[in-house]
Coordinates of C-alpha atoms in Angstrom, one line a residue:
M1 CA 0.0 0.0 0.0
S2 CA 1.4 3.4 -1.0
Y3 CA 2.2 6.0 1.7
K4 CA -0.3 8.8 2.0
H5 CA 0.7 11.9 4.0
L6 CA -1.1 12.9 7.1
T7 CA -3.5 15.8 7.1
L8 CA -3.0 18.8 9.4
S9 CA -5.9 17.4 11.6
E10 CA -4.1 14.0 11.9
R11 CA -0.9 15.7 12.7
G12 CA -2.6 17.6 15.5
K13 CA -3.9 14.2 16.9
L14 CA -0.4 12.7 16.6
E15 CA 1.1 15.6 18.5
G16 CA -1.5 15.0 21.3
F17 CA -0.9 11.3 21.5
L18 CA 2.9 11.8 21.7
T19 CA 2.4 14.3 24.4
L20 CA 0.4 11.6 26.3
K21 CA 3.4 9.3 25.8
K22 CA 1.4 6.7 23.9
G23 CA 3.3 4.1 21.9
I24 CA 3.6 3.9 18.1
R25 CA 1.4 0.9 17.7
E26 CA -1.3 2.3 19.9
I27 CA -1.2 5.6 18.1
A28 CA -1.4 3.8 14.7
L29 CA -4.4 1.9 15.9
L30 CA -6.1 5.0 17.2
M31 CA -5.5 6.9 13.9
G32 CA -6.2 4.0 11.6
R33 CA -2.7 4.2 10.1
H34 CA 0.1 1.7 9.7
P35 CA 2.8 1.9 12.3
S36 CA 5.4 2.5 9.6
T37 CA 3.5 5.6 8.5
I38 CA 3.6 7.0 12.0
I39 CA 7.3 6.3 12.3
R40 CA 8.0 7.9 9.0
E41 CA 6.0 11.0 9.8
I42 CA 7.8 11.5 13.1
R43 CA 11.3 10.9 11.6
R44 CA 10.7 13.2 8.6
N45 CA 8.8 16.1 10.1
S46 CA 10.1 16.6 13.6
F47 CA 11.8 19.8 14.5
N48 CA 14.6 20.0 17.0
E49 CA 13.8 16.4 18.1
S50 CA 10.2 17.5 18.9
Y51 CA 7.1 16.8 17.0
Q52 CA 4.7 19.8 16.6
A53 CA 1.8 19.6 14.2
D54 CA 2.1 23.1 12.7
K55 CA 5.8 22.8 12.1
A56 CA 5.4 19.3 10.7
Q57 CA 2.8 20.7 8.2
T58 CA 5.2 23.4 7.1
I59 CA 8.2 21.0 6.8
S60 CA 6.1 18.6 4.7
S61 CA 4.7 21.3 2.5
Q62 CA 8.1 22.8 1.8
R63 CA 9.5 19.3 1.0
V64 CA 6.6 18.7 -1.4
V65 CA 7.2 22.1 -3.1
S66 CA 11.0 21.5 -3.4
A67 CA 10.5 18.2 -5.1
S68 CA 8.0 19.5 -7.6
T69 CA 8.9 21.1 -11.0
R70 CA 7.0 23.1 -13.5
T71 CA 5.9 19.9 -15.3
K72 CA 5.7 17.5 -12.4
L73 CA 2.8 17.5 -9.9
S74 CA 3.7 15.0 -7.1
Q75 CA 1.1 12.8 -5.5
E76 CA 1.7 14.5 -2.1
L77 CA 1.3 18.0 -3.6
L78 CA -1.8 16.9 -5.5
E79 CA -3.4 15.6 -2.2
I80 CA -2.7 18.9 -0.4
I81 CA -4.2 21.0 -3.2
E82 CA -7.3 18.8 -3.8
D83 CA -8.0 18.7 -0.1
K84 CA -8.2 22.5 0.1
L85 CA -10.1 22.8 -3.2
T86 CA -12.7 20.4 -1.7
K87 CA -13.0 22.9 1.2
T88 CA -13.7 25.6 -1.5
W89 CA -10.3 27.4 -1.0
S90 CA -9.1 29.3 -4.0
P91 CA -5.6 28.6 -5.6
E92 CA -4.4 31.9 -4.2
Q93 CA -5.5 31.0 -0.7
I94 CA -3.7 27.6 -1.0
S95 CA -0.6 29.1 -2.4
N96 CA -0.2 31.7 0.3
T97 CA -0.9 29.5 3.3
V98 CA -0.2 25.7 3.3
L99 CA 2.3 26.0 0.4
K100 CA 3.8 29.2 1.9
G101 CA 4.0 30.9 -1.5
L102 CA 6.5 28.4 -2.9
V103 CA 4.0 27.3 -5.6
S104 CA 2.2 30.1 -7.3
F105 CA -1.5 30.2 -7.7
K106 CA -1.0 30.4 -11.4
S107 CA 0.7 27.0 -11.3
I108 CA -2.3 25.6 -9.5
Y109 CA -4.7 27.0 -12.0
R110 CA -2.6 25.6 -14.8
W111 CA -2.7 22.1 -13.3
I112 CA -6.4 22.4 -13.0
Y113 CA -6.9 23.5 -16.6
E114 CA -4.6 20.7 -17.7
G115 CA -6.8 18.2 -15.9
K116 CA -4.2 17.1 -13.5
I117 CA -6.2 18.3 -10.5
N118 CA -9.8 17.5 -9.7
S119 CA -11.7 20.7 -10.3
N120 CA -15.2 19.8 -9.1
N121 CA -15.4 22.9 -7.0
L122 CA -13.9 25.2 -9.6
G123 CA -17.3 26.7 -10.3
L124 CA -17.4 28.0 -6.7
L125 CA -14.3 30.2 -7.1
R126 CA -15.0 33.9 -7.2
H127 CA -14.6 35.7 -10.6
K128 CA -13.5 39.2 -11.1
G129 CA -16.0 41.8 -12.2
R130 CA -19.3 42.8 -10.8
K131 CA -22.7 41.7 -11.7
R132 CA -25.1 44.5 -12.1
K133 CA -27.6 44.4 -9.3
G134 CA -31.3 45.1 -9.9
V135 CA -33.0 48.2 -8.7
E136 CA -34.2 47.8 -5.1
K137 CA -38.0 47.9 -5.1
R138 CA -38.7 47.0 -1.5
G139 CA -39.9 49.7 0.9
I140 CA -37.4 51.8 2.8
F141 CA -37.7 54.3 5.6
V142 CA -35.8 57.5 6.5
H143 CA -35.7 57.3 10.3
G144 CA -32.7 56.0 12.4
V145 CA -29.1 57.1 13.1
S146 CA -27.0 57.7 10.0
I147 CA -23.8 55.9 9.4
S148 CA -22.1 59.3 9.4
E149 CA -22.4 59.1 13.2
R150 CA -20.8 55.7 13.5
P151 CA -17.5 55.9 15.6
E152 CA -14.2 56.0 13.8
Q153 CA -13.0 52.8 15.5
A154 CA -15.9 51.0 13.8
N155 CA -15.2 52.7 10.5
N156 CA -11.5 51.8 10.4
R157 CA -12.1 48.3 11.8
S158 CA -9.7 48.9 14.7
E159 CA -12.3 47.9 17.3
F160 CA -13.9 44.4 17.5
G161 CA -17.6 44.0 17.8
H162 CA -19.1 46.1 15.0
W163 CA -21.3 44.2 12.6
E164 CA -23.1 44.7 9.3
L165 CA -26.4 43.0 8.5
D166 CA -28.6 42.3 5.6
S167 CA -31.2 40.0 4.1
M168 CA -30.7 37.4 1.4
V169 CA -33.8 36.2 -0.5
S170 CA -34.8 33.8 -3.2
S171 CA -35.7 35.0 -6.7
R172 CA -38.6 37.4 -6.6
G173 CA -41.9 35.6 -6.2
E174 CA -40.2 32.2 -5.8
S175 CA -40.2 31.9 -2.0
K176 CA -40.7 34.0 1.1
G177 CA -37.7 32.2 2.7
V178 CA -34.8 34.5 3.8
F179 CA -31.3 34.4 5.3
S180 CA -30.6 37.1 7.8
T181 CA -26.9 37.7 7.3
F182 CA -24.3 39.2 9.6
I183 CA -20.6 40.0 9.4
E184 CA -18.2 41.3 12.0
R185 CA -16.1 44.1 10.4
K186 CA -12.7 43.5 12.0
S187 CA -12.5 39.7 11.7
R188 CA -14.8 39.3 8.7
L189 CA -16.6 36.4 10.5
Y190 CA -19.8 35.8 8.6
T191 CA -22.9 34.1 9.9
A192 CA -26.6 33.8 9.0
F193 CA -29.9 32.5 10.2
V194 CA -32.7 30.9 8.2
G195 CA -36.0 32.9 8.5
K196 CA -39.6 32.5 7.3
D197 CA -39.9 35.9 5.7
R198 CA -38.4 39.3 5.1
T199 CA -40.1 41.2 8.0
A200 CA -39.0 43.2 11.0
N201 CA -40.1 40.4 13.3
T202 CA -37.9 37.9 11.6
M203 CA -35.0 40.2 11.5
E204 CA -35.4 41.1 15.2
L205 CA -35.4 37.4 16.1
A206 CA -32.2 36.8 14.1
I207 CA -30.5 39.8 15.8
R208 CA -31.5 38.4 19.2
R209 CA -30.2 35.0 18.3
L210 CA -26.8 36.5 17.3
Y211 CA -26.7 38.5 20.5
E212 CA -27.4 35.5 22.7
A213 CA -24.8 33.4 20.9
L214 CA -22.0 36.0 21.4
P215 CA -20.0 36.7 24.6
K216 CA -20.5 40.1 26.3
G217 CA -18.8 42.9 24.4
A218 CA -18.8 41.1 21.0
L219 CA -21.8 43.0 19.7
K220 CA -21.4 46.7 20.1
S221 CA -23.1 48.0 17.0
V222 CA -24.9 47.0 13.8
T223 CA -25.1 48.7 10.5
S224 CA -27.8 48.0 7.9
D225 CA -29.5 49.5 4.8
R226 CA -32.9 51.1 5.1
G227 CA -35.0 48.1 4.2
K228 CA -38.3 47.9 6.1
E229 CA -37.2 44.7 7.8
F230 CA -34.9 46.9 9.9
A231 CA -37.8 48.8 11.4
C232 CA -37.0 46.8 14.6
H233 CA -34.0 49.1 15.2
T234 CA -35.6 51.1 18.1
T235 CA -36.6 47.9 20.0
I236 CA -33.2 46.4 19.4
K237 CA -31.3 49.5 20.6
D238 CA -33.5 49.9 23.7
T239 CA -33.6 46.3 24.8
L240 CA -30.1 45.0 23.9
K241 CA -28.3 48.4 24.4
I242 CA -26.4 48.3 21.2
D243 CA -26.0 51.0 18.6
F244 CA -27.9 50.7 15.3
F245 CA -26.7 52.7 12.3
F246 CA -28.1 53.0 8.8
A247 CA -26.2 53.3 5.5
N248 CA -27.4 55.9 3.0
A249 CA -30.1 54.7 0.6
Y250 CA -28.7 52.9 -2.5
A251 CA -25.2 52.9 -1.1
P252 CA -24.2 49.2 -0.8
W253 CA -20.5 50.0 -0.7
Q254 CA -21.1 51.4 2.8
R255 CA -21.7 47.8 3.9
G256 CA -19.1 46.3 1.6
S257 CA -18.1 43.5 3.9
N258 CA -21.7 42.2 4.2
E259 CA -22.2 42.5 0.4
N260 CA -19.0 40.4 -0.1
G261 CA -20.1 37.8 2.4
N262 CA -23.5 37.5 0.7
G263 CA -21.7 37.0 -2.6
L264 CA -19.7 34.1 -1.1
L265 CA -22.9 32.5 0.2
R266 CA -24.6 33.0 -3.1
E267 CA -22.0 30.6 -4.6
F268 CA -23.8 27.9 -2.6
Y269 CA -27.3 29.2 -2.9
P270 CA -27.9 30.9 -6.3
K271 CA -30.9 33.2 -6.8
Q272 CA -33.2 30.4 -8.0
T273 CA -32.7 28.5 -4.7
D274 CA -35.8 28.2 -2.5
L275 CA -34.2 29.4 0.8
A276 CA -37.3 28.2 2.7
K277 CA -36.1 24.6 2.1
V278 CA -32.6 25.2 3.5
T279 CA -32.1 24.0 7.1
Q280 CA -30.0 25.9 9.7
Q281 CA -27.7 22.9 9.9
E282 CA -27.1 22.9 6.1
L283 CA -26.5 26.6 6.2
R284 CA -24.1 26.2 9.1
Q285 CA -22.0 23.8 7.0
K286 CA -21.6 26.3 4.2
L287 CA -20.7 29.1 6.7
E288 CA -18.0 26.9 8.2
L289 CA -16.4 26.6 4.7
I290 CA -16.5 30.4 4.2
N291 CA -15.1 31.2 7.6
N292 CA -12.3 28.7 7.5
R293 CA -10.8 30.1 4.2
P294 CA -7.7 32.3 4.8
R295 CA -8.1 35.9 3.7
K296 CA -5.6 38.2 2.1
C297 CA -7.0 41.1 4.0
L298 CA -6.4 39.2 7.3
N299 CA -2.7 38.4 6.5
W300 CA -3.9 35.0 5.3
K301 CA -5.5 34.1 8.6
T302 CA -9.0 32.8 8.6
P303 CA -12.0 34.8 10.0
V304 CA -12.4 32.1 12.6
E305 CA -8.8 32.5 13.8
V306 CA -9.1 36.3 14.0
F307 CA -12.6 36.2 15.7
L308 CA -11.4 33.7 18.4
H309 CA -8.3 35.8 19.1
E310 CA -10.5 38.9 19.6
V311 CA -13.0 37.1 21.8
L312 CA -10.2 35.9 24.0
H313 CA -9.0 39.5 24.5
L314 CA -12.4 41.1 25.2
A315 CA -12.1 43.4 28.2

């Protein structure tokens, strides 16, 4: 049987078992691997006579890259790339994280187009250029605190806990089902809740669900457009004691993070999807894929990593 390299998750388990002083055969049994695979992994990817999962992953990736040439795609490198493509990572995200920039994203694209890499998820990759959005026809209102009064630390993303929110719907007339979507501006963590309709009651329920799920201090303000589903703003502000700001009418760029997040989610749920038939569990699985992709704007960290770091440092 040919050797198949360990995944980062398996390397984390191996590090834990070694810390617990478990023997090679016991570790192999627990991990469903051959003992020789475990021995080889420890011998090849230890650092300073110590096995650490993150360093082992780096050592392995660098070895794979060093062994590859422009015309040769090794089996080990293929497995790394296909694993991340399955998780809907882009070639640029793969290149700048697990491969440490030693293989260019252009090379990965070339291997995909040459048919050397499984490209089942290629259709989910973002494409440059904007689709022209339809003219907004739902009702709007003019009350509420303007985005111009939002504090600078929220505007420049220096402070954690400021969120943007929106509604995502099915094609007009197809379904009343809705996703209430939220994104934290500093970490870019994106989340959403399935709702029955695009009303203020449904949006209020979603905001309260978010509030209850977050630790104290992680929800300081929200910013939305002026759709009628946000008519709950006064109740939210008075009962939850968080600030509620409104972008200017027909100015989606003032909520650019949420617009981008919605675009990522649309890759899984195109306009023709009946959102009423999507379960919260199914939606959560897609959100996990989105939030575990490394982002260039986050120095190639993932939104989950940045979010958890900020939560741990809440005052």
